[in-house]
Coordinates of C-alpha atoms in Angstrom, one line a residue:
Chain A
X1 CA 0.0 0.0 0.0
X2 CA 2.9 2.6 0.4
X3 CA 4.6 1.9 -2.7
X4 CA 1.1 2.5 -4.3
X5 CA 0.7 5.5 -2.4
X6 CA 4.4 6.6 -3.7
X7 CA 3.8 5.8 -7.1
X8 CA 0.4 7.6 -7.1
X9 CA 2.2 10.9 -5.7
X10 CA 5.0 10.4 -8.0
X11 CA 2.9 10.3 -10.7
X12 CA 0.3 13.1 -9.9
X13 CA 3.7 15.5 -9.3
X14 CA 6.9 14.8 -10.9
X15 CA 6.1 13.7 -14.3
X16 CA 6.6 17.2 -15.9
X17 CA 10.1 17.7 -17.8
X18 CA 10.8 20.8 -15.3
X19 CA 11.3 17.6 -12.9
X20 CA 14.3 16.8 -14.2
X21 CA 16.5 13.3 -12.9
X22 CA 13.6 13.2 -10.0
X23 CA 11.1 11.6 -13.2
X24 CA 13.1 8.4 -12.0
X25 CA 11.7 8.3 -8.7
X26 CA 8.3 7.5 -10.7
X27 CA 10.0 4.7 -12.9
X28 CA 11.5 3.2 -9.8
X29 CA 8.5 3.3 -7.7
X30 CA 7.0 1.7 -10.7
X31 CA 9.5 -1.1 -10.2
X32 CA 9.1 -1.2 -6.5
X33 CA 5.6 -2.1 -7.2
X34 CA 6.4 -4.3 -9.7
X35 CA 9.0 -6.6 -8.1
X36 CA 6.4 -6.6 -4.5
X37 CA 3.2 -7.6 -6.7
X38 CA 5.8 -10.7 -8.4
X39 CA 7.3 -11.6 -4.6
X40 CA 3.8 -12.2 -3.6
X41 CA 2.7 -14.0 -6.5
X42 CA 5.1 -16.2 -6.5
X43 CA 5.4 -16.9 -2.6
X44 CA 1.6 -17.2 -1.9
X45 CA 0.1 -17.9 -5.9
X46 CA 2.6 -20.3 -7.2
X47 CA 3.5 -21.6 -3.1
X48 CA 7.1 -21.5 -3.9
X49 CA 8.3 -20.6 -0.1
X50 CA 11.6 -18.3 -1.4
X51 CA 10.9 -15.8 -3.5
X52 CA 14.8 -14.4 -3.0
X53 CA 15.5 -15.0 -7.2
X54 CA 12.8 -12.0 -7.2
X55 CA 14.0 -9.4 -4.5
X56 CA 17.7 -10.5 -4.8
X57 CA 18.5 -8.8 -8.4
X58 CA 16.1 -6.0 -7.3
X59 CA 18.7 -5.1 -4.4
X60 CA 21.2 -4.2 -7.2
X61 CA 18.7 -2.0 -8.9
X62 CA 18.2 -0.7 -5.4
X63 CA 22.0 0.3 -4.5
X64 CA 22.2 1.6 -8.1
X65 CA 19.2 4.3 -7.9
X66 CA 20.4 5.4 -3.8
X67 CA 23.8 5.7 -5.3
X68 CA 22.4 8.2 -8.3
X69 CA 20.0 10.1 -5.4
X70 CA 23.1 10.8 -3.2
X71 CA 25.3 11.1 -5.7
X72 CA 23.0 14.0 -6.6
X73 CA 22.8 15.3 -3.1
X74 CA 26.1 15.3 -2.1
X75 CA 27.5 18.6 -3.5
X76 CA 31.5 17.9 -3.3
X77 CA 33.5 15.6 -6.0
X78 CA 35.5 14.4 -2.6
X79 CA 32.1 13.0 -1.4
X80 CA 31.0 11.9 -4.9
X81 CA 34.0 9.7 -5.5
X82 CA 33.8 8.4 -1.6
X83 CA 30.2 7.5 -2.5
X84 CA 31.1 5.7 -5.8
X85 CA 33.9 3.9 -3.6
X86 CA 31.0 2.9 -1.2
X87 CA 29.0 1.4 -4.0
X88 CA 32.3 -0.4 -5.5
X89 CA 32.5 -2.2 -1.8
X90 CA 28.7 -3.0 -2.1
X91 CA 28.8 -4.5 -5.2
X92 CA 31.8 -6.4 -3.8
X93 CA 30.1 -7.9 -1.1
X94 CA 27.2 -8.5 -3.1
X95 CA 28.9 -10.8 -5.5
X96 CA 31.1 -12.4 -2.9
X97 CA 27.7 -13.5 -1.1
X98 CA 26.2 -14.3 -3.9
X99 CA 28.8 -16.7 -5.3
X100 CA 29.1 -18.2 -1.9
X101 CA 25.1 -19.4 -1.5
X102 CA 25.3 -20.6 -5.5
X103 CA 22.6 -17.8 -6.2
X104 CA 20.7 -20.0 -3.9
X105 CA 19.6 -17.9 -0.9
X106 CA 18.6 -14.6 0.0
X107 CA 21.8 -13.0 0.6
X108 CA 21.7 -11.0 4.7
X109 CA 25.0 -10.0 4.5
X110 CA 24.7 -7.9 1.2
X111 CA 21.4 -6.4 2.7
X112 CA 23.3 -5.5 5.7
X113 CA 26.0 -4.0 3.5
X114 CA 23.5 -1.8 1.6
X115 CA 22.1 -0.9 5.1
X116 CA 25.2 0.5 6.5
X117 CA 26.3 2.2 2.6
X118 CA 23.0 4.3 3.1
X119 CA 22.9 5.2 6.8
X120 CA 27.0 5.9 6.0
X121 CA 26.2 8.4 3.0
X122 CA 22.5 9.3 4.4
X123 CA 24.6 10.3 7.9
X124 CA 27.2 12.3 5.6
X125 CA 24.7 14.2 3.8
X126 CA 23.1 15.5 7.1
X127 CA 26.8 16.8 8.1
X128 CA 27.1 18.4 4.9
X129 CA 23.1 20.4 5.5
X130 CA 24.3 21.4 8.7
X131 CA 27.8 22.5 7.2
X132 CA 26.4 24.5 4.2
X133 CA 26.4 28.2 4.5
X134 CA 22.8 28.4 2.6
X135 CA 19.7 29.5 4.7
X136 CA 17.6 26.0 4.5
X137 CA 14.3 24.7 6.1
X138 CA 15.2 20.8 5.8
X139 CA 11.2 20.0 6.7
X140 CA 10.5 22.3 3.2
X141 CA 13.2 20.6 1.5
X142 CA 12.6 17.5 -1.0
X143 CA 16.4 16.0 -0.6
X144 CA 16.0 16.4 3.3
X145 CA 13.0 14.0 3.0
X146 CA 14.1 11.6 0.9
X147 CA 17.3 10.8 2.7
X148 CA 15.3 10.7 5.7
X149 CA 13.4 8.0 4.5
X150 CA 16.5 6.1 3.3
X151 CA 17.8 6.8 6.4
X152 CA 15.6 5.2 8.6
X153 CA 14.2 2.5 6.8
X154 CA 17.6 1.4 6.0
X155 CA 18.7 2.2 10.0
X156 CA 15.6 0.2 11.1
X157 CA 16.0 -3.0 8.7
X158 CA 19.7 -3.7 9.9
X159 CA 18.3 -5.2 12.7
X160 CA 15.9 -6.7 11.1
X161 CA 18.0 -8.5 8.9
X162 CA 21.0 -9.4 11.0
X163 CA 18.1 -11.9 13.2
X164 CA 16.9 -12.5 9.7
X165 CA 17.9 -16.6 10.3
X166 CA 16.5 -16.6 13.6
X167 CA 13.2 -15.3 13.2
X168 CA 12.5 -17.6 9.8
X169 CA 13.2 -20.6 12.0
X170 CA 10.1 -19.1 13.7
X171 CA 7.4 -20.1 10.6
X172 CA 4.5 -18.0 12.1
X173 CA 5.5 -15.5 14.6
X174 CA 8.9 -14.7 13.2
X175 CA 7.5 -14.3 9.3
X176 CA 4.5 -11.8 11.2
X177 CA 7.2 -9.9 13.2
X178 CA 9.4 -9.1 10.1
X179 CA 6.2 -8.3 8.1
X180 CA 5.2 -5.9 10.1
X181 CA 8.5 -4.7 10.8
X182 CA 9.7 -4.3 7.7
X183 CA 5.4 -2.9 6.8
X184 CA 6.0 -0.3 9.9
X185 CA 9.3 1.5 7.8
X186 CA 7.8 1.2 4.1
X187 CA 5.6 3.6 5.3
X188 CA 7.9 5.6 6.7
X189 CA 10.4 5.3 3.4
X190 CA 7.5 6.0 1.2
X191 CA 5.8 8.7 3.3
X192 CA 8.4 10.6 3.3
X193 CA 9.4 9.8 -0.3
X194 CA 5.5 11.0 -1.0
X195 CA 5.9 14.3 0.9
X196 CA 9.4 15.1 -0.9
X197 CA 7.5 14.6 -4.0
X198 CA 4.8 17.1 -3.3
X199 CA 7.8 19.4 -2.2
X200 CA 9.4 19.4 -5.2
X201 CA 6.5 19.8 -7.0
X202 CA 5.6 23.3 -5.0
X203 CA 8.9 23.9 -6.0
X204 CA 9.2 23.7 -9.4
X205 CA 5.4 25.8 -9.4
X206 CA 7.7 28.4 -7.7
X207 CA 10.4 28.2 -10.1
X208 CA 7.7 28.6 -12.8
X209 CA 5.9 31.2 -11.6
X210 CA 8.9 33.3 -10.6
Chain B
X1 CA 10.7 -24.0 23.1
X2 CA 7.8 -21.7 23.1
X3 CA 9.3 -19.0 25.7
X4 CA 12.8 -18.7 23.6
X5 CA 11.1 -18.0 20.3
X6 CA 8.7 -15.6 22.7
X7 CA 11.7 -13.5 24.0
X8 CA 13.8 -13.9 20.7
X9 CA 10.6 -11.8 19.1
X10 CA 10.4 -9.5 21.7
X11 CA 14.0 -8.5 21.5
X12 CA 14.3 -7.9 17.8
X13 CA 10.9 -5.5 18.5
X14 CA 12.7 -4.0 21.1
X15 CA 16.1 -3.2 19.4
X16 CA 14.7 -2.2 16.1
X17 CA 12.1 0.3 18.0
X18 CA 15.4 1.6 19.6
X19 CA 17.0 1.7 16.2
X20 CA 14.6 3.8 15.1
X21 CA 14.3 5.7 18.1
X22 CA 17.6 6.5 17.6
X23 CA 17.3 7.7 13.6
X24 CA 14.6 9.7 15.1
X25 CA 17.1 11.5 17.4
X26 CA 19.9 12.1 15.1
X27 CA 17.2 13.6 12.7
X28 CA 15.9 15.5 15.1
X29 CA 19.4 16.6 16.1
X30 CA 19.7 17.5 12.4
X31 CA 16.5 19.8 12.6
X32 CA 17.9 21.5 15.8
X33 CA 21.0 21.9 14.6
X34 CA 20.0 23.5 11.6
X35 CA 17.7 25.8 12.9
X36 CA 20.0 27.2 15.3
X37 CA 22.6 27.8 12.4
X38 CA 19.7 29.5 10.2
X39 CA 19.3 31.8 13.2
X40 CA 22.9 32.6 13.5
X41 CA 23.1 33.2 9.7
X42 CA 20.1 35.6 9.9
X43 CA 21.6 37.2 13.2
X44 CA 24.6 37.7 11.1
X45 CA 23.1 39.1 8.2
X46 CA 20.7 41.6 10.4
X47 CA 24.7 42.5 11.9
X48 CA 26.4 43.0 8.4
X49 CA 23.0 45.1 7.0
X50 CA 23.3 47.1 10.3
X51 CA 26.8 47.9 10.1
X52 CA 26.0 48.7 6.4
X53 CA 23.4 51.2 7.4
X54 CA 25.1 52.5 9.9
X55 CA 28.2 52.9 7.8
X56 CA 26.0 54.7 4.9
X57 CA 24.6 57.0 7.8
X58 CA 28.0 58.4 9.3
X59 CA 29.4 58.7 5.4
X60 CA 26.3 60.8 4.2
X61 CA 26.3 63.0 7.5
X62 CA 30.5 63.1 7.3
X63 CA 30.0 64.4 3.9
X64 CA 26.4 66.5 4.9
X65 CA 29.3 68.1 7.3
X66 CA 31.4 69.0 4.4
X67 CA 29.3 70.5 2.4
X68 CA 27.5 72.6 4.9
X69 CA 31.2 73.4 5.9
X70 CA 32.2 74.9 2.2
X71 CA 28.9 76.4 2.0
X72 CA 29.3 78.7 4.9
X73 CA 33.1 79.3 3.7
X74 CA 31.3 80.5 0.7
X75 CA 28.9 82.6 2.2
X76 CA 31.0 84.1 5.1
X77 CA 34.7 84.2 3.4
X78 CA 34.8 84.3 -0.3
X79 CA 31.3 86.2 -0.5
X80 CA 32.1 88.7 2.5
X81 CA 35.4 89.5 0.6
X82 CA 33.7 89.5 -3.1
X83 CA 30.6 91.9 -1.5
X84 CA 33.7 94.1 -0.1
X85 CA 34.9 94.4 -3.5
X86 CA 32.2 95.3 -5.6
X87 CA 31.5 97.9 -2.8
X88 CA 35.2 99.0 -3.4
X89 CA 34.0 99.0 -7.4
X90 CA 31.1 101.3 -6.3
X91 CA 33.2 103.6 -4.2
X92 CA 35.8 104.8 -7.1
X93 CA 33.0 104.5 -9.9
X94 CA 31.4 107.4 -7.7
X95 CA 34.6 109.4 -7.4
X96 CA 35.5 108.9 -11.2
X97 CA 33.6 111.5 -13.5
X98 CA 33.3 109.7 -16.4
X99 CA 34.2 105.6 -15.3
X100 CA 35.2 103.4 -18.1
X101 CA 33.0 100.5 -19.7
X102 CA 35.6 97.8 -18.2
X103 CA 34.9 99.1 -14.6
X104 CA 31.0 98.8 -15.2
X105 CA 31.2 95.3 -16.4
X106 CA 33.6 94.1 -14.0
X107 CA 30.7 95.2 -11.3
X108 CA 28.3 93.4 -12.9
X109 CA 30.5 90.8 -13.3
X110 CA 30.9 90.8 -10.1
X111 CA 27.4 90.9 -8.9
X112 CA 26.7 88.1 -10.8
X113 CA 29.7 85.9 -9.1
X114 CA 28.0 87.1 -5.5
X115 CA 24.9 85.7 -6.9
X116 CA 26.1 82.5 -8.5
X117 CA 27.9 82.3 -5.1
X118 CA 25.0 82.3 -2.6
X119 CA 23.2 80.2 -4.7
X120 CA 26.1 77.6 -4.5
X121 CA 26.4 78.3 -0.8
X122 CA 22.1 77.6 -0.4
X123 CA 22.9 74.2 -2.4
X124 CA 25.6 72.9 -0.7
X125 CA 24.0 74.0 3.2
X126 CA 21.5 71.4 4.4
X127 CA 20.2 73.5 7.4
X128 CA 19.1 75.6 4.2
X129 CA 17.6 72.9 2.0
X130 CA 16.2 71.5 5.4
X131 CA 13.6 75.2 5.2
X132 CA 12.0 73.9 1.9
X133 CA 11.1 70.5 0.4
X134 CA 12.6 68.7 -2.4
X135 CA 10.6 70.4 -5.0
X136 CA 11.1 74.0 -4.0
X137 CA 15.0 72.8 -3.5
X138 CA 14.9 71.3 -7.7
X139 CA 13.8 74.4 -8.6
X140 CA 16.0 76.6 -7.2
X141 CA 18.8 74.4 -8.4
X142 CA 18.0 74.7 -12.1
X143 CA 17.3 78.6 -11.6
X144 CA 20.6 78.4 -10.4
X145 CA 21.6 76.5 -13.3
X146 CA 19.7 78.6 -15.6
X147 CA 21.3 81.4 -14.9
X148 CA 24.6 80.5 -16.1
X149 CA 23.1 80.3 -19.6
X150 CA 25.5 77.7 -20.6
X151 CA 22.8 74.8 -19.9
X152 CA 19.0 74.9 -19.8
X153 CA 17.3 72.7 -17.6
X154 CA 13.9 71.9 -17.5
X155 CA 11.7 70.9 -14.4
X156 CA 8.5 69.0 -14.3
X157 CA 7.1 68.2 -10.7
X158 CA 3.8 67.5 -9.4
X159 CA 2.0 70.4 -7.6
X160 CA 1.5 68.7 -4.7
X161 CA 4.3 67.7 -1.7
X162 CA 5.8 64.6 -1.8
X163 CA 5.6 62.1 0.9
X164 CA 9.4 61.9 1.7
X165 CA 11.2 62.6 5.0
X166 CA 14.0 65.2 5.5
X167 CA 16.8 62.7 5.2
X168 CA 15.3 61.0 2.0
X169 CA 14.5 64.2 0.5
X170 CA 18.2 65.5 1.2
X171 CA 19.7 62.0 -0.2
X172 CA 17.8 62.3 -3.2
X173 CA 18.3 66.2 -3.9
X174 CA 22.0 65.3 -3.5
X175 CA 21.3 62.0 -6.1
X176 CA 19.7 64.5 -8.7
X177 CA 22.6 67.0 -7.9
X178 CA 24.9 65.0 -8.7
X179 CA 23.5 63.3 -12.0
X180 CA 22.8 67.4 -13.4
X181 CA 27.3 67.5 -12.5
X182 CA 27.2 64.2 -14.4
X183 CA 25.7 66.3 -17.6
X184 CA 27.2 69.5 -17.2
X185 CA 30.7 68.5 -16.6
X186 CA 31.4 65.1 -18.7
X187 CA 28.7 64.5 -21.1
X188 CA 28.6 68.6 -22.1
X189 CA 24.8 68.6 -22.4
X190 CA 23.1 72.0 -23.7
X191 CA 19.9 70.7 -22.6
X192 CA 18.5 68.5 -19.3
X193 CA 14.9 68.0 -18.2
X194 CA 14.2 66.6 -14.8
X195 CA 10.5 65.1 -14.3
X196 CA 8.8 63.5 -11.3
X197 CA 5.9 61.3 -11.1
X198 CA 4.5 60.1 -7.6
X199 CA 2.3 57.1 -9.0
X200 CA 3.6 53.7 -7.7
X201 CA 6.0 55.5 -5.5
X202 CA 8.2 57.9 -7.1
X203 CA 9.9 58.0 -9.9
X204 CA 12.6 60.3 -11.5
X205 CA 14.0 60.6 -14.3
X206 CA 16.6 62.9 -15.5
X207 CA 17.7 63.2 -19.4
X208 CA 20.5 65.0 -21.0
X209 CA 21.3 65.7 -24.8
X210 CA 25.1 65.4 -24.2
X211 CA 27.6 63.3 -24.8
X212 CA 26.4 59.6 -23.6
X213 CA 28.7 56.7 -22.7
X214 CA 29.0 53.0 -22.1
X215 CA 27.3 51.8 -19.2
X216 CA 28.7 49.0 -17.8
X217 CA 32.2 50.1 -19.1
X218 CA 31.4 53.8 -16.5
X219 CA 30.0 50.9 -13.9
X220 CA 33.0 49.0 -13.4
X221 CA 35.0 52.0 -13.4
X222 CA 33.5 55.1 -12.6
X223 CA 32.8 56.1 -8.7
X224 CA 30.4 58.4 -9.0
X225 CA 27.6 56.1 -10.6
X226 CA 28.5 53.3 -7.4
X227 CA 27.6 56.3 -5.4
X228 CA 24.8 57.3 -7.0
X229 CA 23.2 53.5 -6.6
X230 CA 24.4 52.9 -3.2
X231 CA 22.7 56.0 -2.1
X232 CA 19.5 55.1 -4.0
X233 CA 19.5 51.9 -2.8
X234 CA 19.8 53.5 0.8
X235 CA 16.7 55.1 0.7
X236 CA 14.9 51.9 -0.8
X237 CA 15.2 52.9 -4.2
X238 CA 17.1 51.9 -7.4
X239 CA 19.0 53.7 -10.8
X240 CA 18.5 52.6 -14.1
X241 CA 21.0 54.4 -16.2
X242 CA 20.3 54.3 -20.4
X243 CA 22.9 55.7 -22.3
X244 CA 25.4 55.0 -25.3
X245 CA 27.9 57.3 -26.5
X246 CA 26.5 60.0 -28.6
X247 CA 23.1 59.4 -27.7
X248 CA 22.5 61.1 -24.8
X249 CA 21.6 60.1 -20.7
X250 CA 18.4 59.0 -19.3
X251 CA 18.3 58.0 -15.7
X252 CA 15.8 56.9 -13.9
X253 CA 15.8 56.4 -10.2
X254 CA 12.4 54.6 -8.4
X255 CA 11.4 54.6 -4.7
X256 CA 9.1 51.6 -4.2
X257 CA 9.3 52.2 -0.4
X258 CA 11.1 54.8 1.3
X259 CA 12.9 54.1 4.0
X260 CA 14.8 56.4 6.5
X261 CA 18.4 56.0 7.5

């Protein structure tokens, strides 16, 4: 429901060309949607019980669009090339793990890794707001809210993945508890997603009219 | 079996609520952070626009001083001793029968430099200009012009008083002033006309058949235009200077607002 909510929001306010790069936010919430609607078909429609092969290529498409938001929020090269560093090491770890299940599993350790690349870069952005020298209301600002989202969804889902193996050995309660965990910070990802949207959409208005 | 799985659940609740708890802080530290920064920023700005002001305020009274300062030298030295002269002039015309042309013309001459003079002197004085509002002050200024007969200037003001206080009607006397030296002295105009309009605030514009010259080349170098604008500006106004060599001056200076200093 979030993701929909997202997409709608995206759709109703950043699909002019005055958007700019932001029109991918719409294409990747599109995605989003896309990849949740084939997880669920394929774990509760076809009964498969892993539907990793679905989310597991989707985390690279992931790491690839926070790496392109950042990499447009962070305003020095220095930070830009520290960034693309950070994604180097993710991708690293991401083929290690995958290489060492056979493809077979849904790789923790490479979710963890894009965890801790966000919060890293979402936690270096905030210094960099608090360093710039520009008069700023962060709650009016669509960036602010977006690495907010990132930033604790992301924050919120490292635990949630490093008891990952304990809780599925739970079948009920520990499948529930994830759920609604990992339910509880969509919405906050995608809320705040959904209000940078309408912010950047005042903005461009502003742009336009002035 | 039961209790273990129990507790495992409860913990992971536990520490990801206390994850997020603590994203919460650190954006919320963010927030503070950056708001107390915004309101040093503004505090600093308020400081730098303050010193600005005050800064504008000391130059245009140090210079006020000055030119009050020349205008009594005027009146009291170098008008006491030309007045002393032409009653010299008087004195042996009187005991010559029959005085020569050149004597008669030199006292007229010389009448006419007392004149010119005391003008000067009522131009320069702001305890004078203070006595009459801006209008009454324009006027007298391109009477005084006038009468040199080298340039005519032309005057079109509404009958009524405008709405301006003694310090922005000084500031933009002097503005005016200086933009009529401007065309008399560099550009060599033969003709000026001044006109003020009070719709939308107030607007003057002065224009000059002389010369002309190249904006942005007289902005980047010239003084007296940087003057001219900063003044302008302190009185919440702007210039808009149109000109191109050979073409003549128009410029146009707008109060949206006045604003004392």
């Amino acid at each position: 429901m979030a993701e929909v909510l997202a997409l709608l929001v995206a759709l109703a306010t950043l699909t002019s060309p005055r958007s700019g790069w932001w029109r991918f936010f719409t294409l990747f919430m599109a995605l989003t949607l896309g990849v949740e609607i084939t997880g669920f078909y394929v774990h509760y429609i076809l009964n498969r019980p892993n539907n990793y092969n679905v989310f597991v290529p989707f985390m690279l498409v992931e790491a690839c669009f926070y790496t392109l938001i950042l990499y447009k929020f962070l305003d020095t090269v220095n930070l830009r090339r520290w960034l693309l560093a950070g994604f180097g090491a993710f991708l690293l770890v991401y083929i290690f793990d995958l290489a060492g299940t056979n493809f077979m599993s849904y790789s923790s350790t490479s979710r963890i890794s894009l965890s801790v690349f966000v919060v890293l870069f979402s936690c270096i952005y905030y210094r960099r707001l608090l360093q710039g020298t520009v008069l700023l209301q962060p709650l009016k600002y669509p960036p602010f809210w977006v690495v907010t989202g990132l930033f604790f969804f992301y924050f919120g889902t490292i635990v949630v993945f490093c008891f990952r193996s304990q809780l599925i050995r739970l079948p009920d309660k520990g499948a529930n508890v994830r759920l609604f965990l990992l339910g509880a910070l969509n919405w906050i990802l995608y809320l705040s997603w959904s209000i940078a949207f309408i912010w950047k959409r005042s903005q461009i208005r502003l742009s336009k009219a002035s | 079996m039961e209790e273990k799985s129990n507790s495992l659940i409860q913990g992971v609740i536990i520490i990801c609520s206390i994850f997020t708890l603590v994203a919460g802080f650190l954006v919320s530290y963010v927030l503070y952070f950056n708001k107390r920064k915004n309101r040093h920023y503004q505090e600093k700005k308020d400081m730098e626009a303050l010193f600005s002001s005050e800064l504008l305020k000391t130059q245009f009274e140090t210079r006020e001083e000055a030119l009050t300062q020349i205008s009594e030298e005027l009146h009291d030295h170098i008008g006491q001793l030309l007045s002393s002269t032409k009653m010299l002039l008087g004195i042996t015309e009187r005991s010559i029968a029959q005085p020569p042309a050149t004597l008669l013309t030199a006292q007229e001459t010389l009448g006419k430099a007392i004149q010119d003079i005391r003008g000067l002197s009522k131009a320069l004085n702001r305890e004078w200009l203070d006595l009459f509002n801006i209008i009454d002050n324009l006027q007298a200024e391109a009477a005084r012009i006038n009468a040199g007969q080298s340039v005519s200037v032309n005057l079109e003001v509404p009958s009524y008083n405008l709405p301006l206080d003694s310090n922005t009607q000084i500031i933009l006397f002097r503005i005016i002033q200086e933009t009529l030296q401007n065309s008399i002295k560099h550009a060599g105009a033969d003709h000026i006309d001044i006109s003020i309009s009070a719709k939308d605030g107030l607007t003057v514009i002065v224009k000059d058949d002389g010369s002309g010259f190249n904006v942005d080349e007289a902005l980047h170098n010239g003084i007296g235009l940087g003057n001219i604008r900063r003044r302008a500006k302190a009185i919440g106004g702007e210039v808009n200077i149109i000109s191109a060599p050979g073409e003549g001056t128009s410029t146009t200076i707008r109060l949206h607002k006045t604003q004392s200093i």
